[in-house]
Protein backbone atom coordinates (compact mmCIF):
# COMPACT_ATOMS: atom_id res chain seq x y z
CA UNK A 1 0.00 0.00 0.00
CA UNK A 2 1.49 3.27 -1.07
CA UNK A 3 1.08 6.43 0.96
CA UNK A 4 0.70 9.93 -0.44
CA UNK A 5 2.69 11.58 2.32
CA UNK A 6 5.20 11.17 5.11
CA UNK A 7 4.68 12.98 8.39
CA UNK A 8 7.39 13.29 11.03
CA UNK A 9 6.24 14.21 14.53
CA UNK A 10 9.32 15.35 16.44
CA UNK A 11 9.52 15.95 20.17
CA UNK A 12 12.64 18.01 20.76
CA UNK A 13 13.80 18.36 24.35
CA UNK A 14 16.64 20.22 26.04
CA UNK A 15 16.69 22.92 23.37
CA UNK A 16 18.38 26.33 23.60
CA UNK A 17 15.74 28.46 25.31
CA UNK A 18 16.98 31.68 23.74
CA UNK A 19 16.49 30.24 20.27
CA UNK A 20 13.05 28.92 21.21
CA UNK A 21 11.86 32.47 21.95
CA UNK A 22 13.52 34.20 18.99
CA UNK A 23 10.85 34.54 16.34
CA UNK A 24 13.13 35.68 13.52
CA UNK A 25 15.60 32.89 14.21
CA UNK A 26 12.89 30.21 14.39
CA UNK A 27 11.37 31.37 11.12
CA UNK A 28 14.80 31.36 9.49
CA UNK A 29 15.48 27.82 10.76
CA UNK A 30 12.14 26.45 9.57
CA UNK A 31 12.43 27.98 6.12
CA UNK A 32 16.00 26.79 5.72
CA UNK A 33 14.89 23.31 6.82
CA UNK A 34 12.14 23.32 4.20
CA UNK A 35 14.64 24.27 1.50
CA UNK A 36 17.14 21.63 2.60
CA UNK A 37 14.48 18.93 2.38
CA UNK A 38 13.92 19.87 -1.25
CA UNK A 39 10.53 21.47 -0.67
CA UNK A 40 9.11 24.56 -2.36
CA UNK A 41 8.02 27.24 0.10
CA UNK A 42 4.60 28.76 -0.56
CA UNK A 43 4.02 30.93 2.52
CA UNK A 44 5.09 31.15 6.13
CA UNK A 45 3.45 32.59 9.23
CA UNK A 46 5.10 32.97 12.63
CA UNK A 47 3.81 34.42 15.88
CA UNK A 48 5.40 35.25 19.21
CA UNK A 49 3.18 34.72 22.23
CA UNK A 50 3.02 36.37 25.61
CA UNK A 51 4.68 35.59 27.99
CA UNK A 52 6.75 33.39 25.68
CA UNK A 53 6.62 30.75 23.00
CA UNK A 54 6.42 30.77 19.22
CA UNK A 55 4.05 29.12 16.78
CA UNK A 56 4.93 28.97 13.14
CA UNK A 57 3.98 27.20 9.95
CA UNK A 58 5.70 26.98 6.59
CA UNK A 59 3.23 25.93 3.91
CA UNK A 60 5.11 24.12 1.16
CA UNK A 61 3.89 22.88 -2.20
CA UNK A 62 4.38 19.39 -0.72
CA UNK A 63 2.32 20.00 2.51
CA UNK A 64 3.73 21.82 5.58
CA UNK A 65 6.22 22.25 8.38
CA UNK A 66 5.05 23.48 11.79
CA UNK A 67 6.67 24.35 15.09
CA UNK A 68 5.40 25.25 18.54
CA UNK A 69 7.94 26.16 21.21
CA UNK A 70 7.75 26.18 25.01
CA UNK A 71 10.97 27.97 26.03
CA UNK A 72 10.08 27.49 29.70
CA UNK A 73 10.49 23.72 29.23
CA UNK A 74 13.21 23.78 26.57
CA UNK A 75 10.75 21.91 24.39
CA UNK A 76 9.61 22.23 20.78
CA UNK A 77 6.95 20.23 18.93
CA UNK A 78 7.88 20.01 15.27
CA UNK A 79 5.87 18.57 12.38
CA UNK A 80 7.32 17.89 8.97
CA UNK A 81 4.68 16.67 6.52
CA UNK A 82 5.81 16.12 2.95
CA UNK A 83 4.50 14.38 -0.12
CA UNK A 84 6.36 13.27 -3.20
CA UNK A 85 9.57 11.36 -3.62
CA UNK A 86 11.65 14.46 -4.31
CA UNK A 87 11.45 15.71 -0.74
CA UNK A 88 13.27 14.15 2.22
CA UNK A 89 11.62 15.20 5.50
CA UNK A 90 14.51 13.76 7.52
CA UNK A 91 16.88 16.35 6.07
CA UNK A 92 14.64 19.06 7.53
CA UNK A 93 14.45 17.14 10.79
CA UNK A 94 18.20 16.92 11.22
CA UNK A 95 18.69 20.57 10.43
CA UNK A 96 16.02 21.71 12.92
CA UNK A 97 17.19 19.37 15.68
CA UNK A 98 20.73 20.68 15.47
CA UNK A 99 19.72 24.33 15.03
CA UNK A 100 17.62 24.21 18.20
CA UNK A 101 20.40 22.44 20.08
CA UNK A 102 18.12 19.62 21.25
CA UNK A 103 19.87 17.40 23.80
CA UNK A 104 17.44 14.54 23.17
CA UNK A 105 14.44 13.86 20.99
CA UNK A 106 11.75 11.39 20.09
CA UNK A 107 10.45 11.31 16.53
CA UNK A 108 7.94 9.10 14.79
CA UNK A 109 7.18 8.87 11.09
CA UNK A 110 3.56 8.38 10.13
CA UNK A 111 2.32 7.46 6.67
CA UNK A 112 -0.46 9.76 5.50
CA UNK A 113 -2.97 8.92 2.78
CA UNK A 114 -2.58 5.18 2.52
CA UNK A 115 -4.75 4.33 -0.42
CA UNK A 116 -6.21 0.89 -0.95
CA UNK A 117 -5.29 -1.54 -3.69
CA UNK A 118 -8.22 -0.39 -5.76
CA UNK A 119 -6.99 3.16 -6.03
CA UNK A 120 -4.19 3.87 -8.44
CA UNK A 121 -1.57 6.32 -7.31
CA UNK A 122 0.51 5.95 -10.43
CA UNK A 123 1.49 9.10 -12.17
CA UNK A 124 2.63 11.99 -10.11
CA UNK A 125 -0.35 14.23 -9.65
CA UNK A 126 0.38 14.47 -5.95
CA UNK A 127 4.00 15.38 -6.43
CA UNK A 128 3.56 17.83 -9.26
CA UNK A 129 1.13 20.24 -7.72
CA UNK A 130 1.86 23.82 -8.56
CA UNK A 131 0.72 26.87 -6.74
CA UNK A 132 -2.33 28.34 -8.39
CA UNK A 133 -3.50 30.97 -5.90
CA UNK B 1 3.20 12.01 32.83
CA UNK B 2 1.31 15.03 31.64
CA UNK B 3 1.43 16.22 28.05
CA UNK B 4 1.36 19.81 26.88
CA UNK B 5 -0.68 19.10 23.80
CA UNK B 6 -3.04 16.75 21.99
CA UNK B 7 -2.59 16.08 18.29
CA UNK B 8 -5.20 14.35 16.17
CA UNK B 9 -4.02 12.96 12.83
CA UNK B 10 -7.12 12.28 10.77
CA UNK B 11 -7.23 10.34 7.52
CA UNK B 12 -10.55 11.19 5.87
CA UNK B 13 -11.59 9.04 2.93
CA UNK B 14 -14.54 9.08 0.56
CA UNK B 15 -15.02 12.84 0.91
CA UNK B 16 -17.08 15.10 -1.34
CA UNK B 17 -14.64 15.93 -4.13
CA UNK B 18 -16.29 19.27 -4.91
CA UNK B 19 -15.78 20.42 -1.34
CA UNK B 20 -12.16 19.19 -1.39
CA UNK B 21 -11.37 21.57 -4.25
CA UNK B 22 -13.32 24.59 -2.99
CA UNK B 23 -10.81 26.85 -1.26
CA UNK B 24 -13.32 29.25 0.28
CA UNK B 25 -15.45 26.40 1.62
CA UNK B 26 -12.43 24.53 3.06
CA UNK B 27 -11.18 27.67 4.79
CA UNK B 28 -14.65 28.32 6.19
CA UNK B 29 -14.88 24.72 7.48
CA UNK B 30 -11.46 24.80 9.13
CA UNK B 31 -12.06 28.14 10.84
CA UNK B 32 -15.49 27.08 12.04
CA UNK B 33 -13.94 23.85 13.36
CA UNK B 34 -11.32 25.83 15.27
CA UNK B 35 -14.01 27.98 16.84
CA UNK B 36 -16.16 25.00 17.78
CA UNK B 37 -13.21 23.36 19.55
CA UNK B 38 -12.92 26.45 21.74
CA UNK B 39 -9.70 27.68 20.12
CA UNK B 40 -8.71 31.27 19.42
CA UNK B 41 -7.83 31.89 15.77
CA UNK B 42 -4.64 33.86 15.17
CA UNK B 43 -4.18 33.62 11.40
CA UNK B 44 -5.13 31.37 8.52
CA UNK B 45 -3.53 30.68 5.15
CA UNK B 46 -5.10 28.63 2.36
CA UNK B 47 -3.83 27.83 -1.13
CA UNK B 48 -5.36 26.16 -4.15
CA UNK B 49 -2.98 24.10 -6.25
CA UNK B 50 -2.87 23.24 -9.92
CA UNK B 51 -4.33 20.92 -11.17
CA UNK B 52 -6.25 20.46 -7.92
CA UNK B 53 -5.91 20.19 -4.17
CA UNK B 54 -5.88 22.60 -1.28
CA UNK B 55 -3.43 23.17 1.55
CA UNK B 56 -4.43 25.27 4.50
CA UNK B 57 -3.43 26.05 8.04
CA UNK B 58 -5.24 27.82 10.83
CA UNK B 59 -2.78 29.01 13.47
CA UNK B 60 -4.55 29.15 16.82
CA UNK B 61 -3.34 30.48 20.15
CA UNK B 62 -3.38 26.83 21.24
CA UNK B 63 -1.26 25.45 18.28
CA UNK B 64 -2.75 24.75 14.82
CA UNK B 65 -5.15 23.01 12.48
CA UNK B 66 -3.99 21.92 9.03
CA UNK B 67 -5.56 20.30 5.99
CA UNK B 68 -4.27 18.94 2.70
CA UNK B 69 -6.78 17.66 0.17
CA UNK B 70 -6.45 15.28 -2.77
CA UNK B 71 -9.79 15.64 -4.59
CA UNK B 72 -8.72 13.03 -7.14
CA UNK B 73 -8.71 10.41 -4.36
CA UNK B 74 -11.52 11.84 -2.24
CA UNK B 75 -8.96 12.06 0.54
CA UNK B 76 -8.01 14.73 3.07
CA UNK B 77 -5.22 14.68 5.66
CA UNK B 78 -6.27 16.74 8.66
CA UNK B 79 -4.23 17.70 11.72
CA UNK B 80 -5.73 19.19 14.83
CA UNK B 81 -3.07 20.10 17.39
CA UNK B 82 -4.27 21.82 20.55
CA UNK B 83 -2.89 22.59 23.97
CA UNK B 84 -4.73 23.50 27.12
CA UNK B 85 -7.74 21.94 28.77
CA UNK B 86 -10.19 24.52 27.42
CA UNK B 87 -9.98 23.22 23.87
CA UNK B 88 -11.49 19.95 22.65
CA UNK B 89 -9.84 18.84 19.39
CA UNK B 90 -12.46 16.15 18.86
CA UNK B 91 -15.17 18.79 18.43
CA UNK B 92 -13.19 20.18 15.50
CA UNK B 93 -12.64 16.66 14.18
CA UNK B 94 -16.33 15.80 14.17
CA UNK B 95 -17.26 19.04 12.47
CA UNK B 96 -14.64 18.63 9.72
CA UNK B 97 -15.42 14.96 9.13
CA UNK B 98 -19.10 15.69 8.60
CA UNK B 99 -18.53 18.87 6.58
CA UNK B 100 -16.30 16.98 4.12
CA UNK B 101 -18.79 14.12 3.91
CA UNK B 102 -16.16 11.48 4.71
CA UNK B 103 -17.54 7.98 4.22
CA UNK B 104 -14.82 6.48 6.44
CA UNK B 105 -11.86 7.67 8.41
CA UNK B 106 -8.95 6.66 10.58
CA UNK B 107 -7.81 9.00 13.32
CA UNK B 108 -5.12 8.70 15.97
CA UNK B 109 -4.51 10.96 18.93
CA UNK B 110 -0.88 11.61 19.84
CA UNK B 111 0.30 13.23 23.06
CA UNK B 112 2.77 16.05 22.38
CA UNK B 113 5.25 17.41 24.90
CA UNK B 114 5.25 14.67 27.49
CA UNK B 115 7.40 16.14 30.22
CA UNK B 116 9.19 14.00 32.75
CA UNK B 117 8.49 13.80 36.45
CA UNK B 118 11.22 16.28 37.18
CA UNK B 119 9.61 19.04 35.18
CA UNK B 120 6.70 20.82 36.74
CA UNK B 121 3.85 21.70 34.47
CA UNK B 122 1.76 23.19 37.22
CA UNK B 123 0.37 26.59 36.61
CA UNK B 124 -1.07 27.31 33.24
CA UNK B 125 1.64 29.04 31.29
CA UNK B 126 1.06 26.80 28.34
CA UNK B 127 -2.68 27.31 28.29
CA UNK B 128 -2.68 31.05 28.86
CA UNK B 129 -0.50 32.18 26.03
CA UNK B 130 -1.71 35.37 24.43
CA UNK B 131 -0.88 36.70 21.03
CA UNK B 132 1.88 39.26 21.22
CA UNK B 133 2.80 39.85 17.59
mmCIF file of C-alpha atoms in Angstrom, chain A residues 5 13 27 29 47 49 65 72 79 97 102 108 120 123-124 128:
data_model
loop_
_atom_site.group_PDB
_atom_site.id
_atom_site.type_symbol
_atom_site.label_atom_id
_atom_site.label_comp_id
_atom_site.label_asym_id
_atom_site.label_seq_id
_atom_site.Cartn_x
_atom_site.Cartn_y
_atom_site.Cartn_z
ATOM 1 C CA UNK A 5 2.687 11.576 2.315
ATOM 2 C CA UNK A 13 13.804 18.364 24.352
ATOM 3 C CA UNK A 27 11.371 31.372 11.123
ATOM 4 C CA UNK A 29 15.479 27.824 10.759
ATOM 5 C CA UNK A 47 3.813 34.420 15.880
ATOM 6 C CA UNK A 49 3.181 34.721 22.229
ATOM 7 C CA UNK A 65 6.225 22.251 8.385
ATOM 8 C CA UNK A 72 10.078 27.486 29.705
ATOM 9 C CA UNK A 79 5.870 18.569 12.377
ATOM 10 C CA UNK A 97 17.195 19.368 15.676
ATOM 11 C CA UNK A 102 18.125 19.622 21.248
ATOM 12 C CA UNK A 108 7.939 9.103 14.790
ATOM 13 C CA UNK A 120 -4.191 3.872 -8.436
ATOM 14 C CA UNK A 123 1.488 9.101 -12.168
ATOM 15 C CA UNK A 124 2.634 11.990 -10.107
ATOM 16 C CA UNK A 128 3.564 17.835 -9.259
#
